[in-house]
Amino acid sequence: MQRTFASDNYSGVCPEVMEALQQANTGHVSGYGNDPFTNEAKQLFAEEFGPDCQVYFVYNGTAANVLSLRAMTRSYHSIVCSEHSHIYIHETGAAQSHTGCKVMALPSHDGKLSLETVQHAVERESYWGHHATKPKVLSITQPTELGVIYTPDEVKTLADYCHNNDLYLHMDGCRLFNAAASLDLSLAEASTEAGVDVLSFGGTKNGLMFGEAIVFLRPELAHEFDYLHKESLQLASKMRFIAAQYIPFLKDKIWHKNASQANRIARLLAQGLSQHPEIDISFPVQTNQIFATFPPSLIEELNVTFPFYTWNDTLHQVRLVTSFDNTEEDAQHFLEKVGVTFPIK
Amino acid sequence: MQRTFASDNYSGVCPEVMEALQQANTGHVSGYGNDPFTNEAKQLFAEEFGPDCQVYFVYNGTAANVLSLRAMTRSYHSIVCSEHSHIYIHETGAAQSHTGCKVMALPSHDGKLSLETVQHAVERESYWGHHATKPKVLSITQPTELGVIYTPDEVKTLADYCHNNDLYLHMDGCRLFNAAASLDLSLAEASTEAGVDVLSFGGTKNGLMFGEAIVFLRPELAHEFDYLHKESLQLASKMRFIAAQYIPFLKDKIWHKNASQANRIARLLAQGLSQHPEIDISFPVQTNQIFATFPPSLIEELNVTFPFYTWNDTLHQVRLVTSFDNTEEDAQHFLEKVGVTFPIK
Amino acid sequence: MQRTFASDNYSGVCPEVMEALQQANTGHVSGYGNDPFTNEAKQLFAEEFGPDCQVYFVYNGTAANVLSLRAMTRSYHSIVCSEHSHIYIHETGAAQSHTGCKVMALPSHDGKLSLETVQHAVERESYWGHHATKPKVLSITQPTELGVIYTPDEVKTLADYCHNNDLYLHMDGCRLFNAAASLDLSLAEASTEAGVDVLSFGGTKNGLMFGEAIVFLRPELAHEFDYLHKESLQLASKMRFIAAQYIPFLKDKIWHKNASQANRIARLLAQGLSQHPEIDISFPVQTNQIFATFPPSLIEELNVTFPFYTWNDTLHQVRLVTSFDNTEEDAQHFLEKVGVTFPIK
Amino acid sequence: MQRTFASDNYSGVCPEVMEALQQANTGHVSGYGNDPFTNEAKQLFAEEFGPDCQVYFVYNGTAANVLSLRAMTRSYHSIVCSEHSHIYIHETGAAQSHTGCKVMALPSHDGKLSLETVQHAVERESYWGHHATKPKVLSITQPTELGVIYTPDEVKTLADYCHNNDLYLHMDGCRLFNAAASLDLSLAEASTEAGVDVLSFGGTKNGLMFGEAIVFLRPELAHEFDYLHKESLQLASKMRFIAAQYIPFLKDKIWHKNASQANRIARLLAQGLSQHPEIDISFPVQTNQIFATFPPSLIEELNVTFPFYTWNDTLHQVRLVTSFDNTEEDAQHFLEKVGVTFPIK
């Protein structure tokens, strides 16, 4: 069916991953993860994030976030994040209901939190001692929900603050690939090496069929996590079929290929759109998401042939997301409809 | 011991309530509420709030709020309140952890929410359908945590919005007495008659030893509440000792006497303080709380002899709270230390 | 890799389902379920369970059970089940922790609950009114965790009791296929038509890659379930890949083919094993599971070449489970090792 | 009003405690526990349970149990107790819903658990690894809900098992006083010195108006408990009024006087009842509770003038509970109605 710019979960499964799924479908293997595919995938994570990391596979991104947060918190803690975070806005309150924690959504710049903002919120909440919650986790998204990237230095600044103030740093990396590819960094350099304690590691938005991972950098946070994993409805019985997808993804750097393609198409789209006098691109386009205000009539017209989401109907702000399988032709086709020239690469 | 302006829970038990406790201490009565004292107290609530209200006694104000909210919500709902609400700021996240709900704290004016603010937040959250939470309760505080009163019309405006948009209106009335006495309204006029669906009804801050009540105006919200009451750790075995306190409180209008006295002393204090050139009263003083910015040196000096809380140490903003047992002499003594004249009544 | 009798989640994906997954991998479709594959699958469920049923796809069987139970309960309710139920024994307490409910595990006959046992437990718990929990759900497993089938009449007896006593009837049907195939009944006849209110509908144990479904027969129980679905970490973004598997499964009755094959091999195994003087088959073999006590030395020996689980190490009781892909040769090979003759069919 | 044998929460407040409440009602003191009464009470607990114990006051017995259990568990743990435990039977599932844990109620002897029973249950649950819960707490009641006492040696045997197997030992001591008085032991000897890690320390059933305490013997279990205390709705704002009751209770050993009187009257009743040919005393009468089967007509007749509870209506088993304020005359009066002679002391 027709490709869109609606979401990177509108696209399907990239061919290398589909091939891996078929190859994993061979006879009987142990359930629940004690199988050759899971073992190989875990080994690949260890190569990426270091030999001491602990990796658990889960079904989706909300689960990766929620289980990460549960591993770090008790119900009287609080979780600090940006006002745009997926965990605050788009997970139907799962972070709150599964952890019991207060989630404090702070003002941000393009979805990025500054040290000052975090510090102020933590200090204000802590002022009341046990009459208020105890801030315990800072959760950031790389790239942000608005498509903007934290540099490793920016992550490190936040990580240092956390570690000096009895907080953990969590990163929602559902699109970490797009950030790493854009920065030309390894996955670890864009996340854990800058001080992240627990990483929600994506996949589905970058060409997998289903499945994400949680990467613990501190073994004490994974204490008894086997139990939490199953109790939280995330222990796949035929786990090989999550794990097997990560084998080409990591071993053959399919993540990089897929993310680079999505990023490239987004860049082309943004270059094209910026020529239009009535289109205003809202945030720097650094990965595979473009937010822009459009003339209302244009939104309606374009949406008929090329679906995407209106992010804020009052502002006439739309979101365009590119996927691993979007092509130059998609961008060209879209820009034509917009009435601007396709950029010369 | 020395009286203070620290909090209305620094004060003890008013004499009429202490007397009622002793009189209730007579032989054996049924546990858990099926006793003459509880029955009489419930009758007095029915006279106040109408024959169809349902009343449950709990131990403290946080419990009254949390159980009210639990009766109205499921974990994927959200609760809307002001950024200053006690449920958001000062209950260690209990509202979140017991309901599982997202609690959205909105900008306010002196702790009061406007229709526009509420409407905007509800619409924004609802925009995402089941990818975000379903707003289900608006919780307001009467008077607000900053001491300011919602008029019955203001409450009604919010209630109408709620009832037209599938939300319930909850009121945290831990100091409802001070609002009602100040407005010269009945307790129902300042709360339920303006459209409140569930009321957290105070007591401890106005001369009781312990105990608050939850008043349900819609019977369907109290469905199976007997179970929730006990499961939530709030079913007192010797319940007569909560109920008995409410007998003089309501029958002899001790609530009014106590609240009026606290309000009166607060007014005197505010009049006095407003003479000081460097003291700035932050919000209208309508009940028994005064928030004011003081010169830092004065805070330190006054606190030695007359304890109170610094609400915001960056702003040098203090909070003075008067209790049922504070006297004109307390105010006079305090104002002397401040260096201003005691107001001529 | 080598086939086993360890579990029906040791086996992989049956060819028809794998084919469906590939065919569903075509371009962009809406995320979260509003796509042609999900719509077709839902239509097939409606044909099976009636036009008023509501179907939701989830990731695994524990999720199907937990979300079913959450939809029916509040935290002060209780859930009645057999002492062998998967929800009580093998889901790491997920039923308790997600619902907050007391789960009462009752004595059973081959995992089947009798009316008398249920009635006694419900009456005993209800005797204490709101000082104990309110029994709200009876959860039965079809076939039981011990492989034994409830007849439609037996289900109906329990359903009638539930419906006359303010309880709902839930069925864990992770292997419903094996029961229906064995009884030569439709899926609905073996479950919902006998009075089940909410059905956990399996798949993974019968040849799917991942994914199960929840079937609501009472629309009021699915009220706001869209929210609960997402909040419970079970809303798949690329939902087409769960749904697509159910298309051949239901349309081409692959469920019946797979379950019949597994049942048939189990029957052959049981016939063979029953010849051995020191092997004692514990429960009637009606579906694809065999529980039997073996001589300890034989357990050790057999397990080397043909993995299975020791269910109770004190009793030397093993469990053999057959999968859709087990063959007569597997049975023959196993029985040879046991030292008995392969049964003449 | 007329005294009963219905429950030790039918009685009121003993005079020494009522006097202490009045004396504590003096002017302003800090809220939430930082006051002279709380400090003195905590000091008295330290004298009783050792200088390293940590004490927190809560409102009632269910809260003492639930908060103790929350401090020791995560949601994927399980709690082992007797089939008669209050936490399993009579707290509306609060232990399950607040902790999320599976609560396993085991067969007992007079409410007492044997090492073998506990060991078997723990091993059976642990057999499944992370597919089942992790047993983390053994909760026993001293005396049991059936009035029978664990000797210090019996407690120690269970404590040793727990500590060797990564479990904590919790004691529900809502009537610990009756056990200690009966055994002529100190409160610590009957509980913590035998190895209890966390103690729910009663009060209300032995002459207090309201309030119980939690005593932690391991500081690590009280880590961040200040937050949990408030979040769990148990931080009393006017805490002095819980604490003040414990001052005479502990300093003047009012607990011993009250419990001894209740025990003595129970013993007299039991001696009298045992003369009746058709009355069968169910369990050894060691504290202030008597369970006995009565002729049905006698139950009805006696209940008119002297209320008590029928514990099991099928067995015609009643429960008689004596309180601190029951007298010899009460016993004499009751035994006369029964038609037996008052025992010569």
mmCIF file of N, CA and C in Angstrom, chain A residues 270-320:
data_model
loop_
_atom_site.group_PDB
_atom_site.id
_atom_site.type_symbol
_atom_site.label_atom_id
_atom_site.label_comp_id
_atom_site.label_asym_id
_atom_site.label_seq_id
_atom_site.Cartn_x
_atom_site.Cartn_y
_atom_site.Cartn_z
ATOM 1 N N ALA A 270 12.584 18.796 4.271
ATOM 2 C CA ALA A 270 12.704 20.068 4.995
ATOM 3 C C ALA A 270 13.299 21.145 4.095
ATOM 4 N N GLN A 271 14.304 20.740 3.322
ATOM 5 C CA GLN A 271 14.899 21.726 2.394
ATOM 6 C C GLN A 271 13.866 22.227 1.407
ATOM 7 N N GLY A 272 13.077 21.306 0.903
ATOM 8 C CA GLY A 272 12.032 21.688 -0.033
ATOM 9 C C GLY A 272 10.996 22.595 0.612
ATOM 10 N N LEU A 273 10.494 22.169 1.760
ATOM 11 C CA LEU A 273 9.406 22.919 2.403
ATOM 12 C C LEU A 273 9.831 24.319 2.789
ATOM 13 N N SER A 274 11.110 24.484 3.123
ATOM 14 C CA SER A 274 11.552 25.786 3.607
ATOM 15 C C SER A 274 11.497 26.846 2.514
ATOM 16 N N GLN A 275 11.324 26.373 1.305
ATOM 17 C CA GLN A 275 11.187 27.352 0.209
ATOM 18 C C GLN A 275 9.802 27.982 0.161
ATOM 19 N N HIS A 276 8.836 27.327 0.806
ATOM 20 C CA HIS A 276 7.447 27.794 0.709
ATOM 21 C C HIS A 276 7.238 28.968 1.666
ATOM 22 N N PRO A 277 6.735 30.100 1.162
ATOM 23 C CA PRO A 277 6.653 31.307 1.995
ATOM 24 C C PRO A 277 5.694 31.163 3.176
ATOM 25 N N GLU A 278 4.705 30.279 3.064
ATOM 26 C CA GLU A 278 3.714 30.178 4.147
ATOM 27 C C GLU A 278 3.926 28.956 5.035
ATOM 28 N N ILE A 279 4.982 28.231 4.779
ATOM 29 C CA ILE A 279 5.285 27.072 5.623
ATOM 30 C C ILE A 279 6.412 27.444 6.555
ATOM 31 N N ASP A 280 6.196 27.165 7.827
ATOM 32 C CA ASP A 280 7.198 27.530 8.822
ATOM 33 C C ASP A 280 7.647 26.279 9.558
ATOM 34 N N ILE A 281 8.892 25.940 9.395
ATOM 35 C CA ILE A 281 9.405 24.737 10.064
ATOM 36 C C ILE A 281 9.661 25.062 11.529
ATOM 37 N N SER A 282 9.055 24.269 12.424
ATOM 38 C CA SER A 282 8.993 24.641 13.840
ATOM 39 C C SER A 282 10.297 24.406 14.591
ATOM 40 N N PHE A 283 10.975 23.327 14.289
ATOM 41 C CA PHE A 283 12.173 22.972 15.047
ATOM 42 C C PHE A 283 13.255 22.532 14.064
ATOM 43 N N PRO A 284 14.515 22.598 14.482
ATOM 44 C CA PRO A 284 15.581 22.124 13.594
ATOM 45 C C PRO A 284 15.321 20.681 13.167
ATOM 46 N N VAL A 285 15.458 20.401 11.891
ATOM 47 C CA VAL A 285 15.237 19.036 11.402
ATOM 48 C C VAL A 285 16.561 18.284 11.434
ATOM 49 N N GLN A 286 16.720 17.496 12.485
ATOM 50 C CA GLN A 286 17.997 16.799 12.686
ATOM 51 C C GLN A 286 17.870 15.298 12.500
ATOM 52 N N THR A 287 16.669 14.806 12.524
ATOM 53 C CA THR A 287 16.494 13.350 12.389
ATOM 54 C C THR A 287 15.385 13.075 11.365
ATOM 55 N N ASN A 288 14.405 12.250 11.705
ATOM 56 C CA ASN A 288 13.406 11.867 10.700
ATOM 57 C C ASN A 288 12.020 12.444 10.960
ATOM 58 N N GLN A 289 11.971 13.537 11.749
ATOM 59 C CA GLN A 289 10.683 14.160 12.005
ATOM 60 C C GLN A 289 10.740 15.636 11.623
ATOM 61 N N ILE A 290 9.678 16.087 10.988
ATOM 62 C CA ILE A 290 9.548 17.503 10.646
ATOM 63 C C ILE A 290 8.245 18.000 11.239
ATOM 64 N N PHE A 291 8.321 19.065 12.005
ATOM 65 C CA PHE A 291 7.121 19.743 12.481
ATOM 66 C C PHE A 291 7.077 21.087 11.766
ATOM 67 N N ALA A 292 5.906 21.408 11.222
ATOM 68 C CA ALA A 292 5.832 22.669 10.479
ATOM 69 C C ALA A 292 4.401 23.170 10.489
ATOM 70 N N THR A 293 4.254 24.487 10.481
ATOM 71 C CA THR A 293 2.912 25.056 10.332
ATOM 72 C C THR A 293 2.656 25.273 8.843
ATOM 73 N N PHE A 294 1.467 24.851 8.447
ATOM 74 C CA PHE A 294 1.082 24.869 7.039
ATOM 75 C C PHE A 294 -0.162 25.745 6.879
ATOM 76 N N PRO A 295 -0.366 26.276 5.727
ATOM 77 C CA PRO A 295 -1.674 26.885 5.464
ATOM 78 C C PRO A 295 -2.757 25.790 5.569
ATOM 79 N N PRO A 296 -3.852 26.076 6.304
ATOM 80 C CA PRO A 296 -4.874 25.050 6.535
ATOM 81 C C PRO A 296 -5.353 24.356 5.259
ATOM 82 N N SER A 297 -5.547 25.101 4.202
ATOM 83 C CA SER A 297 -6.085 24.473 2.992
ATOM 84 C C SER A 297 -5.093 23.458 2.429
ATOM 85 N N LEU A 298 -3.833 23.765 2.575
ATOM 86 C CA LEU A 298 -2.797 22.868 2.076
ATOM 87 C C LEU A 298 -2.775 21.553 2.865
ATOM 88 N N ILE A 299 -2.989 21.650 4.174
ATOM 89 C CA ILE A 299 -3.022 20.444 5.018
ATOM 90 C C ILE A 299 -4.069 19.486 4.483
ATOM 91 N N GLU A 300 -5.257 20.019 4.299
ATOM 92 C CA GLU A 300 -6.368 19.195 3.852
ATOM 93 C C GLU A 300 -6.066 18.540 2.505
ATOM 94 N N GLU A 301 -5.567 19.333 1.606
ATOM 95 C CA GLU A 301 -5.299 18.871 0.252
ATOM 96 C C GLU A 301 -4.228 17.780 0.220
ATOM 97 N N LEU A 302 -3.144 18.037 0.935
ATOM 98 C CA LEU A 302 -2.030 17.090 0.920
ATOM 99 C C LEU A 302 -2.399 15.773 1.579
ATOM 100 N N ASN A 303 -3.200 15.877 2.630
ATOM 101 C CA ASN A 303 -3.515 14.692 3.429
ATOM 102 C C ASN A 303 -4.285 13.640 2.630
ATOM 103 N N VAL A 304 -5.004 14.084 1.637
ATOM 104 C CA VAL A 304 -5.771 13.145 0.822
ATOM 105 C C VAL A 304 -4.861 12.132 0.143
ATOM 106 N N THR A 305 -3.789 12.639 -0.445
ATOM 107 C CA THR A 305 -2.940 11.719 -1.201
ATOM 108 C C THR A 305 -1.742 11.221 -0.415
ATOM 109 N N PHE A 306 -1.395 11.918 0.635
ATOM 110 C CA PHE A 306 -0.181 11.557 1.351
ATOM 111 C C PHE A 306 -0.384 11.727 2.861
ATOM 112 N N PRO A 307 -0.941 10.714 3.529
ATOM 113 C CA PRO A 307 -1.339 10.885 4.937
ATOM 114 C C PRO A 307 -0.209 11.300 5.876
ATOM 115 N N PHE A 308 -0.534 12.194 6.780
ATOM 116 C CA PHE A 308 0.346 12.600 7.891
ATOM 117 C C PHE A 308 -0.558 13.139 8.990
ATOM 118 N N TYR A 309 0.011 13.447 10.143
ATOM 119 C CA TYR A 309 -0.799 13.893 11.278
ATOM 120 C C TYR A 309 -0.744 15.397 11.493
ATOM 121 N N THR A 310 -1.880 15.961 11.833
ATOM 122 C CA THR A 310 -1.909 17.316 12.342
ATOM 123 C C THR A 310 -1.593 17.231 13.819
ATOM 124 N N TRP A 311 -0.524 17.836 14.206
ATOM 125 C CA TRP A 311 -0.051 17.703 15.584
ATOM 126 C C TRP A 311 -0.805 18.638 16.512
ATOM 127 N N ASN A 312 -1.067 19.824 16.008
ATOM 128 C CA ASN A 312 -1.773 20.820 16.810
ATOM 129 C C ASN A 312 -2.738 21.527 15.876
ATOM 130 N N ASP A 313 -4.008 21.236 16.045
ATOM 131 C CA ASP A 313 -4.984 21.754 15.079
ATOM 132 C C ASP A 313 -5.223 23.244 15.241
ATOM 133 N N THR A 314 -4.966 23.769 16.417
ATOM 134 C CA THR A 314 -5.121 25.217 16.608
ATOM 135 C C THR A 314 -4.030 25.970 15.852
ATOM 136 N N LEU A 315 -2.830 25.451 15.946
ATOM 137 C CA LEU A 315 -1.696 26.115 15.289
ATOM 138 C C LEU A 315 -1.516 25.706 13.822
ATOM 139 N N HIS A 316 -2.315 24.748 13.342
ATOM 140 C CA HIS A 316 -2.118 24.193 11.997
ATOM 141 C C HIS A 316 -0.704 23.654 11.832
ATOM 142 N N GLN A 317 -0.280 22.997 12.904
ATOM 143 C CA GLN A 317 1.058 22.419 12.873
ATOM 144 C C GLN A 317 0.946 20.932 12.543
ATOM 145 N N VAL A 318 1.690 20.528 11.520
ATOM 146 C CA VAL A 318 1.669 19.122 11.140
ATOM 147 C C VAL A 318 2.988 18.466 11.523
ATOM 148 N N ARG A 319 2.933 17.138 11.568
ATOM 149 C CA ARG A 319 4.155 16.373 11.773
ATOM 150 C C ARG A 319 4.346 15.444 10.583
ATOM 151 N N LEU A 320 5.514 15.475 9.979
ATOM 152 C CA LEU A 320 5.871 14.523 8.928
ATOM 153 C C LEU A 320 6.976 13.625 9.469
#
